[in-house]
Tab-separated table of C-alpha atoms in Angstrom:
chain	number	residue	atom	x	y	z
A	102	UNK	CA	82.399	123.674	96.736
A	103	UNK	CA	83.030	126.687	99.404
A	104	UNK	CA	85.886	128.729	99.510
A	105	UNK	CA	87.686	127.441	96.343
A	106	UNK	CA	89.235	129.303	94.278
A	107	UNK	CA	90.331	129.284	90.233
A	108	UNK	CA	93.288	130.610	88.877
A	109	UNK	CA	94.014	132.108	85.560
A	110	UNK	CA	94.174	129.349	82.503
A	111	UNK	CA	93.916	126.400	84.913
A	112	UNK	CA	90.913	126.349	87.033
A	113	UNK	CA	92.986	124.576	90.040
A	114	UNK	CA	90.281	124.571	92.038
A	115	UNK	CA	92.018	124.004	95.386
A	116	UNK	CA	95.718	125.469	94.420
A	117	UNK	CA	94.553	128.667	96.414
A	118	UNK	CA	94.089	126.684	99.388
A	119	UNK	CA	96.595	124.354	99.141
A	120	UNK	CA	99.260	125.867	97.370
A	121	UNK	CA	102.461	125.207	98.954
A	122	UNK	CA	104.214	123.363	101.823
A	123	UNK	CA	102.426	123.389	105.138
A	124	UNK	CA	104.024	124.808	108.024
A	125	UNK	CA	104.382	122.595	111.213
A	126	UNK	CA	102.021	120.259	110.344
A	127	UNK	CA	103.209	117.063	110.925
A	128	UNK	CA	103.682	117.252	114.774
A	129	UNK	CA	101.141	116.374	117.124
A	130	UNK	CA	100.728	119.625	118.997
A	131	UNK	CA	97.548	121.647	119.121
A	132	UNK	CA	95.609	118.132	118.084
A	133	UNK	CA	92.500	117.702	120.430
A	134	UNK	CA	89.685	115.572	120.763
A	135	UNK	CA	85.874	116.979	121.103
A	136	UNK	CA	82.388	115.948	120.023
A	137	UNK	CA	82.121	116.562	116.349
A	138	UNK	CA	79.252	118.742	115.108
A	139	UNK	CA	76.919	116.447	113.301
A	140	UNK	CA	77.377	118.412	109.910
A	141	UNK	CA	81.116	118.970	109.947
A	142	UNK	CA	83.305	117.538	107.699
A	143	UNK	CA	80.205	116.008	105.057
A	144	UNK	CA	80.468	116.041	101.487
A	145	UNK	CA	78.791	114.178	98.502
A	146	UNK	CA	79.486	110.962	98.118
A	147	UNK	CA	77.866	110.539	94.623
A	148	UNK	CA	81.260	109.742	93.028
A	149	UNK	CA	81.533	106.294	92.911
A	150	UNK	CA	85.069	106.388	90.478
A	151	UNK	CA	88.392	106.224	92.115
A	152	UNK	CA	89.928	109.677	91.182
A	153	UNK	CA	91.984	109.341	88.083
A	154	UNK	CA	95.739	109.772	88.021
A	155	UNK	CA	97.324	112.345	85.606
A	156	UNK	CA	98.534	110.225	83.725
A	157	UNK	CA	99.450	106.726	82.582
A	158	UNK	CA	100.628	106.237	86.225
A	159	UNK	CA	103.800	105.630	87.879
A	160	UNK	CA	103.334	102.444	89.849
A	161	UNK	CA	101.042	102.917	92.670
A	162	UNK	CA	102.419	103.361	96.049
A	163	UNK	CA	102.139	100.732	98.382
A	164	UNK	CA	100.456	100.884	101.837
A	165	UNK	CA	103.703	100.278	103.563
A	166	UNK	CA	105.714	103.061	100.789
A	167	UNK	CA	102.659	105.535	101.959
A	168	UNK	CA	103.262	105.014	105.564
A	169	UNK	CA	107.001	105.508	105.031
A	170	UNK	CA	106.291	109.009	103.647
A	171	UNK	CA	103.919	110.128	106.353
A	172	UNK	CA	105.164	111.589	109.951
A	173	UNK	CA	105.629	109.583	112.750
A	174	UNK	CA	101.636	108.923	114.749
A	175	UNK	CA	99.752	109.147	111.076
A	176	UNK	CA	99.872	105.401	111.322
A	177	UNK	CA	97.706	105.090	114.481
A	178	UNK	CA	94.379	104.113	114.666
A	179	UNK	CA	93.162	107.390	116.590
A	180	UNK	CA	91.620	110.525	115.996
A	181	UNK	CA	94.955	111.948	116.325
A	182	UNK	CA	96.172	109.832	113.657
A	183	UNK	CA	93.500	110.885	111.486
A	184	UNK	CA	94.514	114.554	111.671
A	185	UNK	CA	98.064	114.008	111.405
A	186	UNK	CA	97.581	111.955	108.233
A	187	UNK	CA	95.176	114.930	106.676
A	188	UNK	CA	97.943	117.247	107.328
A	189	UNK	CA	100.511	115.229	105.806
A	190	UNK	CA	98.010	114.763	102.684
A	191	UNK	CA	98.087	118.577	102.336
A	192	UNK	CA	101.364	118.800	102.939
A	193	UNK	CA	102.213	116.007	100.093
A	194	UNK	CA	99.602	117.600	97.833
A	195	UNK	CA	101.847	120.728	97.924
A	196	UNK	CA	105.266	119.402	97.446
A	197	UNK	CA	104.066	116.703	94.985
A	198	UNK	CA	102.841	119.706	92.432
A	199	UNK	CA	106.468	120.894	92.562
A	200	UNK	CA	107.742	117.320	90.723
A	201	UNK	CA	105.011	116.720	89.758
A	202	UNK	CA	103.727	113.413	91.076
A	203	UNK	CA	100.388	112.394	92.478
A	204	UNK	CA	101.155	108.952	93.557
A	205	UNK	CA	100.835	109.837	97.210
A	206	UNK	CA	97.623	111.948	96.682
A	207	UNK	CA	96.108	109.360	94.663
A	208	UNK	CA	96.837	106.566	97.292
A	209	UNK	CA	94.879	108.368	100.122
A	210	UNK	CA	91.602	109.720	98.048
A	211	UNK	CA	88.959	107.731	98.580
A	212	UNK	CA	86.601	107.254	95.594
A	213	UNK	CA	83.584	109.701	97.059
A	214	UNK	CA	86.156	112.374	97.447
A	215	UNK	CA	85.108	115.456	94.938
A	216	UNK	CA	87.760	117.644	96.550
A	217	UNK	CA	90.370	114.647	96.075
A	218	UNK	CA	88.974	114.557	92.324
A	219	UNK	CA	90.119	118.087	92.171
A	220	UNK	CA	93.263	117.633	93.348
A	221	UNK	CA	94.258	115.357	90.991
A	222	UNK	CA	92.872	116.940	87.889
A	223	UNK	CA	95.345	119.654	89.247
A	224	UNK	CA	97.974	117.715	87.873
A	225	UNK	CA	96.610	116.842	85.094
A	226	UNK	CA	96.023	120.480	83.794
A	227	UNK	CA	99.793	120.787	84.839
A	228	UNK	CA	101.281	118.017	83.052
A	229	UNK	CA	99.448	119.633	80.044
A	230	UNK	CA	101.287	123.013	80.215
A	231	UNK	CA	104.770	121.290	81.409
A	232	UNK	CA	104.345	123.272	84.814
A	233	UNK	CA	104.960	123.122	88.432
A	234	UNK	CA	104.542	125.173	91.634
A	235	UNK	CA	107.086	127.434	92.126
A	236	UNK	CA	106.670	129.686	95.026
A	237	UNK	CA	103.925	129.924	98.374
A	238	UNK	CA	102.934	128.480	101.526
A	239	UNK	CA	100.326	127.470	104.054
A	240	UNK	CA	100.280	127.943	107.466
A	241	UNK	CA	98.052	125.768	109.913
A	242	UNK	CA	96.972	127.422	112.900
A	243	UNK	CA	97.941	124.357	115.455
A	244	UNK	CA	95.438	125.686	117.495
A	245	UNK	CA	92.738	125.517	115.625
A	246	UNK	CA	93.227	121.707	115.538
A	247	UNK	CA	90.634	119.189	116.285
A	248	UNK	CA	89.601	115.684	115.769
A	249	UNK	CA	87.002	113.681	116.700
A	250	UNK	CA	85.210	110.150	115.901
A	251	UNK	CA	81.725	110.105	113.902
A	252	UNK	CA	79.456	109.389	116.503
A	253	UNK	CA	77.104	107.681	113.856
A	254	UNK	CA	79.560	106.083	111.706
A	255	UNK	CA	82.606	103.529	112.311
A	256	UNK	CA	86.204	104.256	111.653
A	257	UNK	CA	85.759	107.826	110.500
A	258	UNK	CA	87.025	110.687	112.218
A	259	UNK	CA	86.176	114.543	111.351
A	260	UNK	CA	89.371	116.783	111.476
A	261	UNK	CA	89.085	120.423	111.644
A	262	UNK	CA	91.925	123.132	110.595
A	263	UNK	CA	92.005	126.779	110.146
A	264	UNK	CA	94.859	127.674	107.494
A	265	UNK	CA	96.297	130.266	106.106
A	266	UNK	CA	97.350	131.291	102.665
A	267	UNK	CA	100.163	132.922	100.878
A	268	UNK	CA	100.032	134.302	97.571
A	269	UNK	CA	101.657	131.424	95.262
A	270	UNK	CA	102.997	131.108	91.910
A	271	UNK	CA	103.167	128.344	89.027
A	272	UNK	CA	105.652	128.428	86.261
A	273	UNK	CA	106.463	126.355	83.296
A	274	UNK	CA	109.611	124.324	82.181
A	275	UNK	CA	111.147	127.409	80.879
A	276	UNK	CA	110.031	129.542	84.161
A	277	UNK	CA	107.221	131.180	82.812
A	278	UNK	CA	104.416	132.574	84.895
A	279	UNK	CA	101.607	130.281	84.579
A	280	UNK	CA	99.380	132.353	86.969
A	281	UNK	CA	99.032	132.151	90.590
A	282	UNK	CA	96.740	132.947	93.623
A	283	UNK	CA	96.057	135.701	96.105
A	284	UNK	CA	96.184	135.100	100.180
A	285	UNK	CA	93.486	133.937	101.897
A	286	UNK	CA	92.407	132.223	104.962
A	287	UNK	CA	90.335	128.881	105.104
A	288	UNK	CA	88.761	126.489	107.471
A	289	UNK	CA	89.030	123.000	106.703
A	290	UNK	CA	86.715	120.059	107.794
A	291	UNK	CA	87.839	117.008	106.109
A	292	UNK	CA	86.453	113.390	106.668
A	293	UNK	CA	88.766	110.751	107.419
A	294	UNK	CA	87.948	106.784	107.383
A	295	UNK	CA	89.897	104.368	108.167
A	296	UNK	CA	90.511	102.223	105.266
A	297	UNK	CA	92.948	98.847	104.841
A	298	UNK	CA	94.160	100.215	108.579
A	299	UNK	CA	95.165	103.721	106.781
A	300	UNK	CA	93.233	106.832	107.534
A	301	UNK	CA	92.525	108.267	103.927
A	302	UNK	CA	90.278	111.178	102.781
A	303	UNK	CA	86.428	110.380	102.067
A	304	UNK	CA	85.384	114.313	101.854
A	305	UNK	CA	86.357	117.825	102.302
A	306	UNK	CA	84.549	120.728	103.171
A	307	UNK	CA	86.538	124.428	102.555
A	308	UNK	CA	85.067	127.572	104.063
A	309	UNK	CA	86.013	131.338	103.757
A	310	UNK	CA	87.297	132.895	106.875
């Protein structure tokens, strides 16, 4: 996958991209609609298996619990709702790494999403190391956010945004460093599918800016 970074000892595939809480990503400001590029947000759908959870999992979230966690507006069956859910997905990933707890990420990940499977594997690695995300941040450029229906597929929205990532650090239970990632800027294209009345992540493409 383009634009992924891997950290020492972990191969945290998207930690360089999504390593901390997103700034300003739960509001509707900056979300616009436009005609989508036919190639934006596509990803391999070769995987037919649901991404695995990092451990004998806590009870899976119900759809009601998931929507209660998501920001206001993310439940709307509109392009803006899809954009808000994608923003929440990235924000919750980072928050969950600080616990760590992958249940919300798993609930929002569709089987075809290899990016999501990479995220979920990060929880496995952190569990083995008894570690968590200690510090870092990602800022979303609100003026770059766009969302538009896929004209070729029903119930699919393409969401695009640019993000800036600061340096961040992972630590173990004793507070010792487990490595981290350098700053970077990335363009994200996400394919969101309405599944059981909830926008879930079907695929993500990441490119360096």
